[in-house]
Amino acid sequence: MLLVQLAFRNLFRNGRRTFLTCLLITSSLVVMILMDGLILGMLGVMVGGITQTLEGEAQIYKSGFRDRFDSTLYLASPESILTVLEEDATLTAYAPRVIVPAVIGSSYNTLGGMVYGVDPEKEIATSRLRQALIEGEYLTNNPRGLLMGRLMAEKLEIGIGDRVVLTASAVDNNELVQGLFRVSGIIEFGPKELDESFVFIPIGAAQALFHLGDGLHQIALRFKDFQDANRSDLALAREIQEEGVEFKGWLALQPSVGAMLEMTSYATLIIGVVLFLFASLGVVNSIFMSIYERLYELAIAKAIGTRPAFIGGLILLEAFALAVISCGIGLPIAFCLMTYFAANGLPLGGTMEFSGVVLPGRLYPELVWYQFVQFPLYVILLTVVAAIYPALFAARIAPARSLQKAL
Amino acid sequence: MSIVIETQNLRRCYGRGVTLVAAVNGISVSIEQGEFTAIIGPSGSGKSTLLNLIGGLDQPDEGRVLLQGQDIAGMTGNAISDFRRDHIGFIFQAYNLIPVLSAHENIEYIMLLQGVPKLNRQARVLEMLGLVGLKGLGHRRPAELSGGQQQRVAVARAMASKPDIILADEPTANLDSKTGAELLDLMRQLNAELGLTFLFSTHDQMIMARAQRLVHIKDGVVEQDEVR
Ligand SMILES: Nc1ncnc2c1ncn2[C@@H]1O[C@H](COP(=O)(O)OP(=O)(O)OP(=O)(O)O)[C@@H](O)[C@H]1O
Ligand SMILES: [Mg+2]
């Protein structure tokens, strides 16, 4: 095809300009893909920071429990629910918990806090409890073992092996109960409110101490695909449906996270639009330069009988080819960078805490297919759209005037 | 003999108000089939303007341009493009060719626009290259050809579309006098042998000497029309 042939030869005519314009389009594409990957990675860390630290990706609890952590609202006979969880294929792990507010005392000081009765084995796959251990030993089957947050230990001025007394009201008759434990390990999750107010004891000891029997306050869940937790048509949620039992995914548990996700995707969109707007301006400029350079020959072509649409089409085709070439260069580059950073992480220069989540020192971008399919299509489309105005200009060249002017 | 192109009281003004210049101020000429006509006159006399009007590159303010009786003034868009493609051959002063296309492709280009089938095109390109004495140079890009050779390719392209008339605005202005004379001799020869109608402008005495008919214009009006 004549048009295609002309377009390509014209592109390779001013190699440097074509190269620079390609560079502009290519780098916009690469930046866009990287940015999207990093934002997805960061969201993953933030969502993961919340769901994986302790909360889980979904929770099952007695209606009303989460409102005020009222320990009298508990699942009295959770066996049937646990059987369902045990057999569910969408889950990777679950952890039953007893959660009771208590006064935590050492020989020097007392503090208000939360006592978590946990199954040490099940927590390993569900939360970061085990990883959070910075000193001493993880919970064993020793019923007197206790894990304490670092900040709380500092305030209570105690360390490994020291005695701790837990005082709380029993869930059945509101009478005060007390238990004696020994600090077996110090933990540090990162977020301050976790590290200064939580202690963890074996679930059996907690159930006995607070008169719960087999009762549970909460079951935290981990899914194979964390997005499953928010699905409204989840089979699991239906199966455990029972009077007074709540099932909530992380979006429902943490509405602020949902708002943050929404805001972030909005911000990505705006940055993307701005980025491509600048790139488009560059493209328009470069196309206009190429038209002005060829004004005389375009005028000749028009004079000898080339239709306006052909000239306009030529300019659009040149832009299209430019965009396709740029994407052809940009995609492998973006892919290499993404796979490299996905494997090695992008150093952020130190950890930071952001809305209750500790961001690690390295960020791992997330590679998603749409970045390599949709983004290039947008880029090509935008480049061609940007070329419409120059194309119209070229199509409207008045041969007599341009020939006269150019000589 | 039949009239190919005729202008009737053609007027074209530039500027407005006090700066209004009538570049072409009521010109009526008829060009007959097979004529070899030169439009001559001093610089600024309106030669280019007249040729542009005749070739449909510019619109007159008044008057008509009739190609075989059909008025072309007022044609727009694709109609005027197609009219130029099919009825007029153009040779400009210089840089007539599309730089990214070879001589062969430049000649072929106009036939591609006309939709001539490939085999006919190839044959005709070779024939045209032969006629202008550039056999074997078809693969060269314009940059690889001398100024005179480029103008010959332009002549070949102008003929290729089988136009009714070939318009040439100072085709020799960018050539040395010897090369210019050779180009004119070639055009004259094509005119004599193939009966092609040429209308060209010049202010070169030596070029004028080769014309069969001279239309003298000055300040946008015909001063003298001599057939020799
Ligand atoms: N685009 C324009 N705008 C304003 N005036 C113009 C324009 N083009 C031509 N003119 C004027 O019209 C008149 C005729 O110009 P034209 O180019 O037709 O002359 P010419 O005979 O071809 O001259 P030359 O031999 O120098 O090429 C001149 O006075 C010129 O200044
Ligand atoms: Mg002129």
mmCIF file of N, CA and C in Angstrom, chain A residues 56-172:
data_model
loop_
_atom_site.group_PDB
_atom_site.id
_atom_site.type_symbol
_atom_site.label_atom_id
_atom_site.label_comp_id
_atom_site.label_asym_id
_atom_site.label_seq_id
_atom_site.Cartn_x
_atom_site.Cartn_y
_atom_site.Cartn_z
ATOM 1 N N GLY A 56 -6.928 -10.715 59.607
ATOM 2 C CA GLY A 56 -7.407 -11.727 58.681
ATOM 3 C C GLY A 56 -8.130 -11.072 57.525
ATOM 4 N N GLU A 57 -8.379 -11.844 56.472
ATOM 5 C CA GLU A 57 -9.034 -11.286 55.287
ATOM 6 C C GLU A 57 -10.554 -11.270 55.450
ATOM 7 N N ALA A 58 -11.018 -12.066 56.374
ATOM 8 C CA ALA A 58 -12.440 -12.039 56.723
ATOM 9 C C ALA A 58 -12.563 -12.538 58.147
ATOM 10 N N GLN A 59 -13.677 -12.211 58.755
ATOM 11 C CA GLN A 59 -13.885 -12.658 60.132
ATOM 12 C C GLN A 59 -15.300 -13.186 60.302
ATOM 13 N N ILE A 60 -15.409 -14.157 61.211
ATOM 14 C CA ILE A 60 -16.725 -14.650 61.609
ATOM 15 C C ILE A 60 -16.855 -14.325 63.094
ATOM 16 N N TYR A 61 -17.972 -13.730 63.472
ATOM 17 C CA TYR A 61 -18.154 -13.381 64.887
ATOM 18 C C TYR A 61 -19.640 -13.258 65.188
ATOM 19 N N LYS A 62 -19.943 -13.188 66.433
ATOM 20 C CA LYS A 62 -21.322 -13.021 66.888
ATOM 21 C C LYS A 62 -21.766 -11.586 66.584
ATOM 22 N N SER A 63 -22.979 -11.446 66.066
ATOM 23 C CA SER A 63 -23.470 -10.110 65.719
ATOM 24 C C SER A 63 -23.274 -9.142 66.878
ATOM 25 N N GLY A 64 -22.729 -7.991 66.574
ATOM 26 C CA GLY A 64 -22.571 -6.973 67.597
ATOM 27 C C GLY A 64 -21.229 -6.974 68.282
ATOM 28 N N PHE A 65 -20.489 -8.110 68.189
ATOM 29 C CA PHE A 65 -19.238 -8.204 68.925
ATOM 30 C C PHE A 65 -18.245 -7.117 68.530
ATOM 31 N N ARG A 66 -18.142 -6.899 67.224
ATOM 32 C CA ARG A 66 -17.113 -5.964 66.745
ATOM 33 C C ARG A 66 -17.394 -4.506 67.100
ATOM 34 N N ASP A 67 -18.662 -4.211 67.411
ATOM 35 C CA ASP A 67 -18.988 -2.812 67.675
ATOM 36 C C ASP A 67 -18.234 -2.279 68.897
ATOM 37 N N ARG A 68 -18.262 -3.066 70.002
ATOM 38 C CA ARG A 68 -17.615 -2.582 71.215
ATOM 39 C C ARG A 68 -16.716 -3.629 71.843
ATOM 40 N N PHE A 69 -16.424 -4.686 71.122
ATOM 41 C CA PHE A 69 -15.674 -5.817 71.645
ATOM 42 C C PHE A 69 -16.249 -6.267 72.984
ATOM 43 N N ASP A 70 -17.565 -6.406 72.972
ATOM 44 C CA ASP A 70 -18.291 -6.867 74.155
ATOM 45 C C ASP A 70 -18.080 -8.375 74.265
ATOM 46 N N SER A 71 -17.338 -8.781 75.304
ATOM 47 C CA SER A 71 -16.930 -10.185 75.346
ATOM 48 C C SER A 71 -18.071 -11.137 75.710
ATOM 49 N N THR A 72 -19.226 -10.576 76.085
ATOM 50 C CA THR A 72 -20.350 -11.482 76.351
ATOM 51 C C THR A 72 -21.004 -11.940 75.060
ATOM 52 N N LEU A 73 -20.645 -11.311 73.933
ATOM 53 C CA LEU A 73 -21.192 -11.725 72.649
ATOM 54 C C LEU A 73 -20.213 -12.691 71.998
ATOM 55 N N TYR A 74 -20.448 -13.964 72.180
ATOM 56 C CA TYR A 74 -19.512 -14.941 71.617
ATOM 57 C C TYR A 74 -20.261 -16.085 70.945
ATOM 58 N N LEU A 75 -19.540 -16.794 70.085
ATOM 59 C CA LEU A 75 -20.114 -17.955 69.405
ATOM 60 C C LEU A 75 -20.019 -19.110 70.389
ATOM 61 N N ALA A 76 -21.173 -19.512 70.929
ATOM 62 C CA ALA A 76 -21.147 -20.471 72.030
ATOM 63 C C ALA A 76 -20.795 -21.875 71.559
ATOM 64 N N SER A 77 -21.316 -22.277 70.396
ATOM 65 C CA SER A 77 -20.969 -23.626 69.919
ATOM 66 C C SER A 77 -20.517 -23.550 68.462
ATOM 67 N N PRO A 78 -19.245 -23.243 68.274
ATOM 68 C CA PRO A 78 -18.728 -22.999 66.922
ATOM 69 C C PRO A 78 -18.358 -24.255 66.147
ATOM 70 N N GLU A 79 -18.645 -25.465 66.695
ATOM 71 C CA GLU A 79 -18.174 -26.696 66.038
ATOM 72 C C GLU A 79 -18.605 -26.789 64.578
ATOM 73 N N SER A 80 -19.906 -26.507 64.342
ATOM 74 C CA SER A 80 -20.395 -26.683 62.972
ATOM 75 C C SER A 80 -19.690 -25.709 62.018
ATOM 76 N N ILE A 81 -19.453 -24.499 62.485
ATOM 77 C CA ILE A 81 -18.748 -23.521 61.653
ATOM 78 C C ILE A 81 -17.328 -24.003 61.370
ATOM 79 N N LEU A 82 -16.651 -24.490 62.428
ATOM 80 C CA LEU A 82 -15.273 -24.951 62.249
ATOM 81 C C LEU A 82 -15.207 -26.117 61.266
ATOM 82 N N THR A 83 -16.223 -26.985 61.271
ATOM 83 C CA THR A 83 -16.241 -28.101 60.323
ATOM 84 C C THR A 83 -16.316 -27.568 58.895
ATOM 85 N N VAL A 84 -17.183 -26.569 58.684
ATOM 86 C CA VAL A 84 -17.305 -25.976 57.347
ATOM 87 C C VAL A 84 -15.959 -25.391 56.911
ATOM 88 N N LEU A 85 -15.327 -24.658 57.825
ATOM 89 C CA LEU A 85 -14.052 -24.014 57.489
ATOM 90 C C LEU A 85 -12.993 -25.050 57.152
ATOM 91 N N GLU A 86 -12.983 -26.111 57.937
ATOM 92 C CA GLU A 86 -11.998 -27.176 57.741
ATOM 93 C C GLU A 86 -12.082 -27.745 56.330
ATOM 94 N N GLU A 87 -13.308 -27.774 55.784
ATOM 95 C CA GLU A 87 -13.495 -28.422 54.486
ATOM 96 C C GLU A 87 -13.522 -27.449 53.315
ATOM 97 N N ASP A 88 -13.517 -26.161 53.607
ATOM 98 C CA ASP A 88 -13.671 -25.198 52.518
ATOM 99 C C ASP A 88 -12.399 -25.099 51.672
ATOM 100 N N ALA A 89 -12.600 -25.115 50.335
ATOM 101 C CA ALA A 89 -11.446 -25.140 49.426
ATOM 102 C C ALA A 89 -10.909 -23.747 49.106
ATOM 103 N N THR A 90 -11.697 -22.701 49.377
ATOM 104 C CA THR A 90 -11.220 -21.358 49.042
ATOM 105 C C THR A 90 -10.300 -20.789 50.119
ATOM 106 N N LEU A 91 -10.248 -21.448 51.264
ATOM 107 C CA LEU A 91 -9.444 -20.949 52.388
ATOM 108 C C LEU A 91 -8.049 -21.552 52.397
ATOM 109 N N THR A 92 -7.102 -20.795 52.902
ATOM 110 C CA THR A 92 -5.791 -21.392 53.168
ATOM 111 C C THR A 92 -5.609 -21.625 54.668
ATOM 112 N N ALA A 93 -6.264 -20.807 55.462
ATOM 113 C CA ALA A 93 -6.098 -20.967 56.904
ATOM 114 C C ALA A 93 -7.218 -20.249 57.648
ATOM 115 N N TYR A 94 -7.412 -20.641 58.911
ATOM 116 C CA TYR A 94 -8.322 -19.892 59.780
ATOM 117 C C TYR A 94 -7.777 -19.982 61.197
ATOM 118 N N ALA A 95 -8.159 -19.015 62.026
ATOM 119 C CA ALA A 95 -7.661 -19.026 63.399
ATOM 120 C C ALA A 95 -8.783 -18.644 64.355
ATOM 121 N N PRO A 96 -9.155 -19.551 65.273
ATOM 122 C CA PRO A 96 -10.184 -19.246 66.265
ATOM 123 C C PRO A 96 -9.574 -18.398 67.384
ATOM 124 N N ARG A 97 -10.353 -17.451 67.896
ATOM 125 C CA ARG A 97 -9.791 -16.560 68.916
ATOM 126 C C ARG A 97 -10.794 -16.236 70.018
ATOM 127 N N VAL A 98 -10.232 -15.994 71.164
ATOM 128 C CA VAL A 98 -11.007 -15.460 72.281
ATOM 129 C C VAL A 98 -10.440 -14.065 72.521
ATOM 130 N N ILE A 99 -11.313 -13.069 72.630
ATOM 131 C CA ILE A 99 -10.809 -11.700 72.804
ATOM 132 C C ILE A 99 -11.526 -11.054 73.979
ATOM 133 N N VAL A 100 -10.762 -10.735 75.023
ATOM 134 C CA VAL A 100 -11.386 -10.181 76.223
ATOM 135 C C VAL A 100 -10.571 -8.979 76.702
ATOM 136 N N PRO A 101 -11.231 -7.871 76.962
ATOM 137 C CA PRO A 101 -10.504 -6.744 77.532
ATOM 138 C C PRO A 101 -10.133 -7.062 78.984
ATOM 139 N N ALA A 102 -8.931 -6.666 79.366
ATOM 140 C CA ALA A 102 -8.480 -7.053 80.710
ATOM 141 C C ALA A 102 -7.535 -6.010 81.273
ATOM 142 N N VAL A 103 -7.322 -6.099 82.553
ATOM 143 C CA VAL A 103 -6.284 -5.283 83.173
ATOM 144 C C VAL A 103 -5.061 -6.171 83.285
ATOM 145 N N ILE A 104 -3.946 -5.659 82.793
ATOM 146 C CA ILE A 104 -2.741 -6.467 82.723
ATOM 147 C C ILE A 104 -1.745 -5.873 83.704
ATOM 148 N N GLY A 105 -1.334 -6.679 84.664
ATOM 149 C CA GLY A 105 -0.496 -6.122 85.702
ATOM 150 C C GLY A 105 0.829 -6.849 85.879
ATOM 151 N N SER A 106 1.864 -6.065 86.143
ATOM 152 C CA SER A 106 3.157 -6.635 86.537
ATOM 153 C C SER A 106 3.380 -6.219 87.990
ATOM 154 N N SER A 107 4.535 -6.552 88.528
ATOM 155 C CA SER A 107 4.811 -6.150 89.901
ATOM 156 C C SER A 107 4.968 -4.644 90.020
ATOM 157 N N TYR A 108 5.211 -3.971 88.886
ATOM 158 C CA TYR A 108 5.483 -2.527 88.943
ATOM 159 C C TYR A 108 4.339 -1.647 88.490
ATOM 160 N N ASN A 109 3.470 -2.198 87.653
ATOM 161 C CA ASN A 109 2.539 -1.317 86.968
ATOM 162 C C ASN A 109 1.334 -2.120 86.472
ATOM 163 N N THR A 110 0.237 -1.431 86.137
ATOM 164 C CA THR A 110 -0.890 -2.106 85.485
ATOM 165 C C THR A 110 -1.361 -1.261 84.313
ATOM 166 N N LEU A 111 -1.893 -1.970 83.327
ATOM 167 C CA LEU A 111 -2.372 -1.305 82.111
ATOM 168 C C LEU A 111 -3.652 -1.962 81.641
ATOM 169 N N GLY A 112 -4.507 -1.185 80.957
ATOM 170 C CA GLY A 112 -5.655 -1.806 80.302
ATOM 171 C C GLY A 112 -5.221 -2.322 78.956
ATOM 172 N N GLY A 113 -5.793 -3.472 78.542
ATOM 173 C CA GLY A 113 -5.405 -4.007 77.232
ATOM 174 C C GLY A 113 -6.352 -5.076 76.765
ATOM 175 N N MET A 114 -5.945 -5.776 75.732
ATOM 176 C CA MET A 114 -6.755 -6.840 75.159
ATOM 177 C C MET A 114 -6.030 -8.158 75.302
ATOM 178 N N VAL A 115 -6.761 -9.142 75.795
ATOM 179 C CA VAL A 115 -6.176 -10.475 75.863
ATOM 180 C C VAL A 115 -6.696 -11.285 74.684
ATOM 181 N N TYR A 116 -5.810 -11.812 73.893
ATOM 182 C CA TYR A 116 -6.176 -12.693 72.786
ATOM 183 C C TYR A 116 -5.851 -14.116 73.183
ATOM 184 N N GLY A 117 -6.859 -14.974 73.192
ATOM 185 C CA GLY A 117 -6.596 -16.390 73.336
ATOM 186 C C GLY A 117 -6.480 -16.977 71.945
ATOM 187 N N VAL A 118 -5.327 -17.545 71.651
ATOM 188 C CA VAL A 118 -5.111 -17.998 70.273
ATOM 189 C C VAL A 118 -4.626 -19.428 70.217
ATOM 190 N N ASP A 119 -4.860 -20.064 69.056
ATOM 191 C CA ASP A 119 -4.325 -21.393 68.778
ATOM 192 C C ASP A 119 -2.969 -21.174 68.111
ATOM 193 N N PRO A 120 -1.864 -21.449 68.814
ATOM 194 C CA PRO A 120 -0.537 -21.062 68.288
ATOM 195 C C PRO A 120 -0.269 -21.606 66.887
ATOM 196 N N GLU A 121 -0.652 -22.859 66.642
ATOM 197 C CA GLU A 121 -0.394 -23.472 65.331
ATOM 198 C C GLU A 121 -1.183 -22.760 64.234
ATOM 199 N N LYS A 122 -2.462 -22.552 64.493
ATOM 200 C CA LYS A 122 -3.324 -21.960 63.467
ATOM 201 C C LYS A 122 -2.952 -20.508 63.198
ATOM 202 N N GLU A 123 -2.429 -19.804 64.209
ATOM 203 C CA GLU A 123 -2.027 -18.416 63.994
ATOM 204 C C GLU A 123 -0.862 -18.310 63.009
ATOM 205 N N ILE A 124 -0.022 -19.333 62.988
ATOM 206 C CA ILE A 124 1.169 -19.269 62.121
ATOM 207 C C ILE A 124 0.756 -19.034 60.672
ATOM 208 N N ALA A 125 -0.319 -19.726 60.244
ATOM 209 C CA ALA A 125 -0.747 -19.584 58.851
ATOM 210 C C ALA A 125 -1.703 -18.415 58.651
ATOM 211 N N THR A 126 -2.217 -17.853 59.728
ATOM 212 C CA THR A 126 -3.253 -16.826 59.586
ATOM 213 C C THR A 126 -2.729 -15.416 59.819
ATOM 214 N N SER A 127 -1.901 -15.244 60.836
ATOM 215 C CA SER A 127 -1.459 -13.897 61.183
ATOM 216 C C SER A 127 0.066 -13.834 61.249
ATOM 217 N N ARG A 128 0.585 -12.676 61.618
ATOM 218 C CA ARG A 128 2.036 -12.516 61.698
ATOM 219 C C ARG A 128 2.554 -12.724 63.123
ATOM 220 N N LEU A 129 1.714 -13.315 63.958
ATOM 221 C CA LEU A 129 2.087 -13.436 65.370
ATOM 222 C C LEU A 129 3.475 -14.053 65.537
ATOM 223 N N ARG A 130 3.713 -15.142 64.820
ATOM 224 C CA ARG A 130 4.991 -15.842 64.953
ATOM 225 C C ARG A 130 6.150 -14.971 64.464
ATOM 226 N N GLN A 131 5.928 -14.297 63.281
ATOM 227 C CA GLN A 131 7.002 -13.449 62.736
ATOM 228 C C GLN A 131 7.288 -12.244 63.632
ATOM 229 N N ALA A 132 6.250 -11.866 64.416
ATOM 230 C CA ALA A 132 6.400 -10.644 65.217
ATOM 231 C C ALA A 132 7.273 -10.865 66.453
ATOM 232 N N LEU A 133 7.563 -12.123 66.718
ATOM 233 C CA LEU A 133 8.359 -12.449 67.912
ATOM 234 C C LEU A 133 9.765 -11.869 67.784
ATOM 235 N N ILE A 134 10.175 -11.018 68.760
ATOM 236 C CA ILE A 134 11.525 -10.450 68.665
ATOM 237 C C ILE A 134 12.425 -10.946 69.791
ATOM 238 N N GLU A 135 11.829 -11.590 70.772
ATOM 239 C CA GLU A 135 12.622 -12.034 71.917
ATOM 240 C C GLU A 135 11.889 -13.192 72.562
ATOM 241 N N GLY A 136 12.627 -14.164 73.077
ATOM 242 C CA GLY A 136 12.008 -15.264 73.787
ATOM 243 C C GLY A 136 11.430 -16.306 72.857
ATOM 244 N N GLU A 137 10.376 -16.985 73.330
ATOM 245 C CA GLU A 137 9.822 -18.104 72.579
ATOM 246 C C GLU A 137 8.367 -17.870 72.224
ATOM 247 N N TYR A 138 7.974 -18.519 71.122
ATOM 248 C CA TYR A 138 6.583 -18.473 70.682
ATOM 249 C C TYR A 138 5.747 -19.311 71.644
ATOM 250 N N LEU A 139 4.412 -19.168 71.553
ATOM 251 C CA LEU A 139 3.540 -19.941 72.448
ATOM 252 C C LEU A 139 3.694 -21.434 72.196
ATOM 253 N N THR A 140 3.741 -22.214 73.278
ATOM 254 C CA THR A 140 3.795 -23.678 73.151
ATOM 255 C C THR A 140 2.535 -24.209 73.786
ATOM 256 N N ASN A 141 2.508 -25.492 74.156
ATOM 257 C CA ASN A 141 1.311 -25.968 74.839
ATOM 258 C C ASN A 141 1.335 -25.674 76.333
ATOM 259 N N ASN A 142 2.365 -24.961 76.757
ATOM 260 C CA ASN A 142 2.404 -24.496 78.143
ATOM 261 C C ASN A 142 1.239 -23.539 78.401
ATOM 262 N N PRO A 143 0.277 -23.903 79.263
ATOM 263 C CA PRO A 143 -0.921 -23.075 79.444
ATOM 264 C C PRO A 143 -0.642 -21.755 80.163
ATOM 265 N N ARG A 144 0.548 -21.553 80.661
ATOM 266 C CA ARG A 144 0.847 -20.299 81.370
ATOM 267 C C ARG A 144 1.687 -19.339 80.509
ATOM 268 N N GLY A 145 1.984 -19.736 79.301
ATOM 269 C CA GLY A 145 2.803 -18.894 78.420
ATOM 270 C C GLY A 145 2.034 -17.663 77.967
ATOM 271 N N LEU A 146 2.728 -16.571 77.711
ATOM 272 C CA LEU A 146 2.080 -15.332 77.284
ATOM 273 C C LEU A 146 3.031 -14.547 76.389
ATOM 274 N N LEU A 147 2.479 -14.000 75.291
ATOM 275 C CA LEU A 147 3.263 -13.110 74.431
ATOM 276 C C LEU A 147 2.787 -11.690 74.674
ATOM 277 N N MET A 148 3.736 -10.755 74.759
ATOM 278 C CA MET A 148 3.374 -9.380 75.072
ATOM 279 C C MET A 148 4.037 -8.423 74.090
ATOM 280 N N GLY A 149 3.303 -7.386 73.711
ATOM 281 C CA GLY A 149 3.860 -6.369 72.822
ATOM 282 C C GLY A 149 5.021 -5.640 73.472
ATOM 283 N N ARG A 150 5.978 -5.214 72.650
ATOM 284 C CA ARG A 150 7.203 -4.612 73.177
ATOM 285 C C ARG A 150 6.910 -3.344 73.985
ATOM 286 N N LEU A 151 6.025 -2.496 73.469
ATOM 287 C CA LEU A 151 5.763 -1.233 74.162
ATOM 288 C C LEU A 151 5.096 -1.465 75.506
ATOM 289 N N MET A 152 4.211 -2.479 75.524
ATOM 290 C CA MET A 152 3.554 -2.778 76.798
ATOM 291 C C MET A 152 4.573 -3.293 77.814
ATOM 292 N N ALA A 153 5.466 -4.179 77.348
ATOM 293 C CA ALA A 153 6.493 -4.724 78.245
ATOM 294 C C ALA A 153 7.346 -3.603 78.820
ATOM 295 N N GLU A 154 7.641 -2.598 77.970
ATOM 296 C CA GLU A 154 8.437 -1.471 78.461
ATOM 297 C C GLU A 154 7.694 -0.702 79.538
ATOM 298 N N LYS A 155 6.401 -0.497 79.317
ATOM 299 C CA LYS A 155 5.627 0.261 80.292
ATOM 300 C C LYS A 155 5.468 -0.511 81.598
ATOM 301 N N LEU A 156 5.306 -1.830 81.440
ATOM 302 C CA LEU A 156 5.134 -2.644 82.648
ATOM 303 C C LEU A 156 6.488 -2.978 83.279
ATOM 304 N N GLU A 157 7.548 -2.574 82.587
ATOM 305 C CA GLU A 157 8.916 -2.793 83.060
ATOM 306 C C GLU A 157 9.199 -4.250 83.353
ATOM 307 N N ILE A 158 8.795 -5.107 82.388
ATOM 308 C CA ILE A 158 9.058 -6.538 82.585
ATOM 309 C C ILE A 158 9.699 -7.120 81.345
ATOM 310 N N GLY A 159 10.230 -8.327 81.479
ATOM 311 C CA GLY A 159 10.868 -9.012 80.368
ATOM 312 C C GLY A 159 10.532 -10.483 80.403
ATOM 313 N N ILE A 160 11.268 -11.263 79.607
ATOM 314 C CA ILE A 160 11.034 -12.699 79.497
ATOM 315 C C ILE A 160 11.092 -13.359 80.884
ATOM 316 N N GLY A 161 10.129 -14.226 81.156
ATOM 317 C CA GLY A 161 10.124 -14.992 82.400
ATOM 318 C C GLY A 161 9.416 -14.303 83.546
ATOM 319 N N ASP A 162 9.111 -13.006 83.391
ATOM 320 C CA ASP A 162 8.454 -12.278 84.475
ATOM 321 C C ASP A 162 6.971 -12.632 84.558
ATOM 322 N N ARG A 163 6.430 -12.438 85.734
ATOM 323 C CA ARG A 163 5.035 -12.804 85.958
ATOM 324 C C ARG A 163 4.093 -11.677 85.562
ATOM 325 N N VAL A 164 2.924 -12.082 85.069
ATOM 326 C CA VAL A 164 1.896 -11.126 84.652
ATOM 327 C C VAL A 164 0.562 -11.618 85.192
ATOM 328 N N VAL A 165 -0.229 -10.704 85.716
ATOM 329 C CA VAL A 165 -1.556 -11.092 86.186
ATOM 330 C C VAL A 165 -2.609 -10.458 85.285
ATOM 331 N N LEU A 166 -3.519 -11.291 84.781
ATOM 332 C CA LEU A 166 -4.613 -10.793 83.943
ATOM 333 C C LEU A 166 -5.881 -10.765 84.775
ATOM 334 N N THR A 167 -6.542 -9.620 84.799
ATOM 335 C CA THR A 167 -7.792 -9.503 85.542
ATOM 336 C C THR A 167 -8.890 -9.064 84.590
ATOM 337 N N ALA A 168 -9.998 -9.826 84.575
ATOM 338 C CA ALA A 168 -11.101 -9.466 83.684
ATOM 339 C C ALA A 168 -12.378 -9.983 84.273
ATOM 340 N N SER A 169 -13.525 -9.642 83.655
ATOM 341 C CA SER A 169 -14.760 -10.226 84.146
ATOM 342 C C SER A 169 -15.090 -11.454 83.321
ATOM 343 N N ALA A 170 -15.570 -12.480 83.990
ATOM 344 C CA ALA A 170 -15.954 -13.703 83.296
ATOM 345 C C ALA A 170 -17.142 -13.394 82.407
ATOM 346 N N VAL A 171 -17.273 -14.115 81.291
ATOM 347 C CA VAL A 171 -18.313 -13.770 80.328
ATOM 348 C C VAL A 171 -19.688 -14.235 80.781
ATOM 349 N N ASP A 172 -19.760 -15.226 81.676
ATOM 350 C CA ASP A 172 -21.084 -15.756 82.025
ATOM 351 C C ASP A 172 -21.754 -14.982 83.154
#
